[in-house]
PDB file of C-alpha atoms in Angstrom:
ATOM      1  CA  UNK A   2       4.114  14.375 -50.424  1.00  0.00           C
ATOM      2  CA  UNK A   3       5.496  16.609 -47.642  1.00  0.00           C
ATOM      3  CA  UNK A   4       2.462  18.870 -48.035  1.00  0.00           C
ATOM      4  CA  UNK A   5       0.114  15.902 -47.599  1.00  0.00           C
ATOM      5  CA  UNK A   6       1.986  14.744 -44.492  1.00  0.00           C
ATOM      6  CA  UNK A   7       1.830  18.245 -43.024  1.00  0.00           C
ATOM      7  CA  UNK A   8      -1.904  18.495 -43.748  1.00  0.00           C
ATOM      8  CA  UNK A   9      -2.509  15.077 -42.225  1.00  0.00           C
ATOM      9  CA  UNK A  10      -0.560  16.030 -39.089  1.00  0.00           C
ATOM     10  CA  UNK A  11      -2.500  19.304 -38.830  1.00  0.00           C
ATOM     11  CA  UNK A  12      -5.813  17.449 -39.196  1.00  0.00           C
ATOM     12  CA  UNK A  13      -4.856  14.975 -36.458  1.00  0.00           C
ATOM     13  CA  UNK A  14      -3.823  17.790 -34.106  1.00  0.00           C
ATOM     14  CA  UNK A  15      -7.098  19.618 -34.835  1.00  0.00           C
ATOM     15  CA  UNK A  16      -9.133  16.488 -34.132  1.00  0.00           C
ATOM     16  CA  UNK A  17      -7.249  15.917 -30.876  1.00  0.00           C
ATOM     17  CA  UNK A  18      -7.851  19.506 -29.710  1.00  0.00           C
ATOM     18  CA  UNK A  19     -11.538  19.251 -30.660  1.00  0.00           C
ATOM     19  CA  UNK A  20     -11.878  15.973 -28.758  1.00  0.00           C
ATOM     20  CA  UNK A  21     -10.282  17.531 -25.674  1.00  0.00           C
ATOM     21  CA  UNK A  22     -12.579  20.554 -25.885  1.00  0.00           C
ATOM     22  CA  UNK A  23     -15.581  18.231 -26.185  1.00  0.00           C
ATOM     23  CA  UNK A  24     -14.460  16.590 -22.959  1.00  0.00           C
ATOM     24  CA  UNK A  25     -15.003  19.738 -20.882  1.00  0.00           C
ATOM     25  CA  UNK A  26     -17.678  19.163 -18.232  1.00  0.00           C
ATOM     26  CA  UNK A  27     -19.883  22.246 -18.163  1.00  0.00           C
ATOM     27  CA  UNK A  28     -21.766  22.611 -14.887  1.00  0.00           C
ATOM     28  CA  UNK A  29     -24.169  25.292 -13.691  1.00  0.00           C
ATOM     29  CA  UNK A  30     -24.881  25.384  -9.980  1.00  0.00           C
ATOM     30  CA  UNK A  31     -27.554  27.570  -8.359  1.00  0.00           C
ATOM     31  CA  UNK A  32     -29.098  27.955  -4.933  1.00  0.00           C
ATOM     32  CA  UNK A  33     -32.074  25.632  -4.562  1.00  0.00           C
ATOM     33  CA  UNK A  34     -35.273  27.452  -5.579  1.00  0.00           C
ATOM     34  CA  UNK A  35     -37.163  26.757  -2.331  1.00  0.00           C
ATOM     35  CA  UNK A  36     -34.265  26.098   0.082  1.00  0.00           C
ATOM     36  CA  UNK A  37     -31.939  29.129   0.196  1.00  0.00           C
ATOM     37  CA  UNK A  38     -29.330  27.088   2.082  1.00  0.00           C
ATOM     38  CA  UNK A  39     -28.980  24.362  -0.502  1.00  0.00           C
ATOM     39  CA  UNK A  40     -27.593  23.950  -4.002  1.00  0.00           C
ATOM     40  CA  UNK A  41     -29.936  22.899  -6.795  1.00  0.00           C
ATOM     41  CA  UNK A  42     -27.603  19.958  -7.470  1.00  0.00           C
ATOM     42  CA  UNK A  43     -26.048  17.899  -4.700  1.00  0.00           C
ATOM     43  CA  UNK A  44     -24.435  15.253  -6.926  1.00  0.00           C
ATOM     44  CA  UNK A  45     -22.082  16.089  -9.775  1.00  0.00           C
ATOM     45  CA  UNK A  46     -20.137  13.544 -11.817  1.00  0.00           C
ATOM     46  CA  UNK A  47     -16.971  14.185 -13.823  1.00  0.00           C
ATOM     47  CA  UNK A  48     -14.148  12.030 -15.135  1.00  0.00           C
ATOM     48  CA  UNK A  49     -10.756  11.933 -13.439  1.00  0.00           C
ATOM     49  CA  UNK A  50      -8.504  14.594 -14.952  1.00  0.00           C
ATOM     50  CA  UNK A  51     -11.364  16.124 -16.954  1.00  0.00           C
ATOM     51  CA  UNK A  52     -11.487  19.870 -17.536  1.00  0.00           C
ATOM     52  CA  UNK A  53     -14.415  21.398 -15.657  1.00  0.00           C
ATOM     53  CA  UNK A  54     -16.123  24.706 -16.358  1.00  0.00           C
ATOM     54  CA  UNK A  55     -18.362  25.497 -13.398  1.00  0.00           C
ATOM     55  CA  UNK A  56     -20.674  28.498 -13.179  1.00  0.00           C
ATOM     56  CA  UNK A  57     -22.136  29.511  -9.834  1.00  0.00           C
ATOM     57  CA  UNK A  58     -25.324  31.345 -10.796  1.00  0.00           C
ATOM     58  CA  UNK A  59     -26.651  32.974  -7.639  1.00  0.00           C
ATOM     59  CA  UNK A  60     -30.198  33.619  -8.856  1.00  0.00           C
ATOM     60  CA  UNK A  61     -33.648  32.261  -8.201  1.00  0.00           C
ATOM     61  CA  UNK A  62     -33.563  31.785  -4.435  1.00  0.00           C
ATOM     62  CA  UNK A  63     -36.539  32.699  -2.236  1.00  0.00           C
ATOM     63  CA  UNK A  64     -34.100  34.372   0.201  1.00  0.00           C
ATOM     64  CA  UNK A  65     -31.200  35.874  -1.795  1.00  0.00           C
ATOM     65  CA  UNK A  66     -27.831  35.903  -0.037  1.00  0.00           C
ATOM     66  CA  UNK A  67     -24.130  35.535  -0.895  1.00  0.00           C
ATOM     67  CA  UNK A  68     -22.795  32.094  -1.790  1.00  0.00           C
ATOM     68  CA  UNK A  69     -19.575  30.505  -2.972  1.00  0.00           C
ATOM     69  CA  UNK A  70     -18.453  27.088  -4.190  1.00  0.00           C
ATOM     70  CA  UNK A  71     -15.522  25.294  -2.602  1.00  0.00           C
ATOM     71  CA  UNK A  72     -14.380  21.829  -3.702  1.00  0.00           C
ATOM     72  CA  UNK A  73     -12.280  20.028  -1.088  1.00  0.00           C
ATOM     73  CA  UNK A  74     -10.313  16.840  -0.707  1.00  0.00           C
ATOM     74  CA  UNK A  75     -12.228  13.810   0.598  1.00  0.00           C
ATOM     75  CA  UNK A  76     -12.648  13.901   4.372  1.00  0.00           C
ATOM     76  CA  UNK A  77     -11.690  17.587   4.650  1.00  0.00           C
ATOM     77  CA  UNK A  78     -15.171  19.146   4.579  1.00  0.00           C
ATOM     78  CA  UNK A  79     -15.529  19.302   8.386  1.00  0.00           C
ATOM     79  CA  UNK A  80     -12.125  20.952   8.866  1.00  0.00           C
ATOM     80  CA  UNK A  81     -12.669  23.478   6.077  1.00  0.00           C
ATOM     81  CA  UNK A  82     -16.182  24.226   7.345  1.00  0.00           C
ATOM     82  CA  UNK A  83     -14.941  24.784  10.891  1.00  0.00           C
ATOM     83  CA  UNK A  84     -12.231  27.120   9.620  1.00  0.00           C
ATOM     84  CA  UNK A  85     -14.831  29.002   7.578  1.00  0.00           C
ATOM     85  CA  UNK A  86     -16.952  29.445  10.735  1.00  0.00           C
ATOM     86  CA  UNK A  87     -13.894  30.820  12.538  1.00  0.00           C
ATOM     87  CA  UNK A  88     -13.630  33.502   9.840  1.00  0.00           C
ATOM     88  CA  UNK A  89     -16.716  35.251  11.258  1.00  0.00           C
ATOM     89  CA  UNK A  90     -14.352  37.184  13.535  1.00  0.00           C
ATOM     90  CA  UNK A  91     -11.944  38.057  10.700  1.00  0.00           C
ATOM     91  CA  UNK A  92     -12.515  41.655   9.494  1.00  0.00           C
ATOM     92  CA  UNK A  93     -11.124  40.581   6.073  1.00  0.00           C
ATOM     93  CA  UNK A  94     -13.474  37.598   5.690  1.00  0.00           C
ATOM     94  CA  UNK A  95     -15.651  39.216   3.005  1.00  0.00           C
ATOM     95  CA  UNK A  96     -12.566  40.294   1.046  1.00  0.00           C
ATOM     96  CA  UNK A  97     -11.319  36.693   1.284  1.00  0.00           C
ATOM     97  CA  UNK A  98     -14.733  35.434   0.071  1.00  0.00           C
ATOM     98  CA  UNK A  99     -14.920  33.287   3.228  1.00  0.00           C
ATOM     99  CA  UNK A 100     -12.262  30.970   1.795  1.00  0.00           C
ATOM    100  CA  UNK A 101     -10.126  29.902   4.786  1.00  0.00           C
ATOM    101  CA  UNK A 102      -6.385  30.517   4.354  1.00  0.00           C
ATOM    102  CA  UNK A 103      -5.562  27.662   6.718  1.00  0.00           C
ATOM    103  CA  UNK A 104      -7.300  25.204   4.377  1.00  0.00           C
ATOM    104  CA  UNK A 105      -5.563  26.160   1.115  1.00  0.00           C
ATOM    105  CA  UNK A 106      -3.953  22.701   0.822  1.00  0.00           C
ATOM    106  CA  UNK A 107      -7.355  21.028   1.227  1.00  0.00           C
ATOM    107  CA  UNK A 108      -9.203  23.258  -1.265  1.00  0.00           C
ATOM    108  CA  UNK A 109      -9.055  22.031  -4.854  1.00  0.00           C
ATOM    109  CA  UNK A 110     -11.160  24.752  -6.525  1.00  0.00           C
ATOM    110  CA  UNK A 111     -13.288  27.670  -5.434  1.00  0.00           C
ATOM    111  CA  UNK A 112     -15.257  30.650  -6.612  1.00  0.00           C
ATOM    112  CA  UNK A 113     -15.244  34.031  -4.992  1.00  0.00           C
ATOM    113  CA  UNK A 114     -18.253  35.023  -2.939  1.00  0.00           C
ATOM    114  CA  UNK A 115     -21.066  35.617  -5.450  1.00  0.00           C
ATOM    115  CA  UNK A 116     -23.631  38.210  -4.456  1.00  0.00           C
ATOM    116  CA  UNK A 117     -27.359  37.695  -5.167  1.00  0.00           C
ATOM    117  CA  UNK A 118     -28.170  37.913  -8.901  1.00  0.00           C
ATOM    118  CA  UNK A 119     -24.477  37.496  -9.748  1.00  0.00           C
ATOM    119  CA  UNK A 120     -22.521  34.732 -11.414  1.00  0.00           C
ATOM    120  CA  UNK A 121     -18.948  33.536 -11.549  1.00  0.00           C
ATOM    121  CA  UNK A 122     -17.406  30.917 -13.789  1.00  0.00           C
ATOM    122  CA  UNK A 123     -14.260  29.027 -12.865  1.00  0.00           C
ATOM    123  CA  UNK A 124     -12.294  26.451 -14.815  1.00  0.00           C
ATOM    124  CA  UNK A 125     -10.250  23.701 -13.211  1.00  0.00           C
ATOM    125  CA  UNK A 126      -9.114  20.156 -13.788  1.00  0.00           C
ATOM    126  CA  UNK A 127     -10.916  17.419 -11.881  1.00  0.00           C
ATOM    127  CA  UNK A 128      -8.688  15.414  -9.528  1.00  0.00           C
ATOM    128  CA  UNK A 129      -6.718  12.636 -11.196  1.00  0.00           C
ATOM    129  CA  UNK A 130      -7.773  10.176  -8.506  1.00  0.00           C
ATOM    130  CA  UNK A 131     -11.309   8.759  -8.576  1.00  0.00           C
ATOM    131  CA  UNK A 132     -13.368   9.369  -5.459  1.00  0.00           C
ATOM    132  CA  UNK A 133     -16.071  11.454  -3.830  1.00  0.00           C
ATOM    133  CA  UNK A 134     -15.023  15.078  -3.348  1.00  0.00           C
ATOM    134  CA  UNK A 135     -17.224  17.258  -1.122  1.00  0.00           C
ATOM    135  CA  UNK A 136     -18.215  20.762  -2.167  1.00  0.00           C
ATOM    136  CA  UNK A 137     -19.860  23.452  -0.069  1.00  0.00           C
ATOM    137  CA  UNK A 138     -20.665  27.099   0.438  1.00  0.00           C
ATOM    138  CA  UNK A 139     -18.533  28.570   3.231  1.00  0.00           C
ATOM    139  CA  UNK A 140     -20.465  31.779   3.811  1.00  0.00           C
ATOM    140  CA  UNK A 141     -21.086  31.801   7.597  1.00  0.00           C
ATOM    141  CA  UNK A 142     -23.317  28.940   8.670  1.00  0.00           C
ATOM    142  CA  UNK A 143     -24.064  27.699   5.152  1.00  0.00           C
ATOM    143  CA  UNK A 144     -21.634  24.790   4.867  1.00  0.00           C
ATOM    144  CA  UNK A 145     -23.630  22.506   7.159  1.00  0.00           C
ATOM    145  CA  UNK A 146     -26.568  22.479   4.718  1.00  0.00           C
ATOM    146  CA  UNK A 147     -25.312  23.912   1.436  1.00  0.00           C
ATOM    147  CA  UNK A 148     -23.168  21.075   0.223  1.00  0.00           C
ATOM    148  CA  UNK A 149     -22.868  18.238  -2.238  1.00  0.00           C
ATOM    149  CA  UNK A 150     -20.483  15.673  -3.701  1.00  0.00           C
ATOM    150  CA  UNK A 151     -18.530  15.705  -6.932  1.00  0.00           C
ATOM    151  CA  UNK A 152     -18.097  12.077  -7.950  1.00  0.00           C
ATOM    152  CA  UNK A 153     -14.841  11.691  -9.866  1.00  0.00           C
ATOM    153  CA  UNK A 154     -14.864   8.509 -11.952  1.00  0.00           C
ATOM    154  CA  UNK A 155     -12.245   6.749 -14.070  1.00  0.00           C
TER     155      UNK A 155
END
């Protein structure tokens, strides 16, 4: 009887882990094929608290250039973008992947700077609170056009 209970408990744990793994939102984001200063997707939807596996695949653009992905808190895109612009005078900006230090509290997830024909995959947990979370590329001048919204739903 103890063996059966142990097997049942193991099966339930396995099912729970499998269900959680199935809940991972897998997203691939690329530069837009004909607009090098745009993402191919400008609207993403995930569930609150969901695990997200995002790959920035920097291929296929008509004008290859470096890009990154930065997810920010609602209403913080202008501030983070302005701070990214200010990094143009920072000699360490490339090493920092154009991710502003001053905005660390406003940045929820980010990739490094991905060079043309490169990729980077990051994993993070979507915010627990439903809402519209802006994302952008903060390579100099890109954030004004290369942006989108991650819709976090309950």
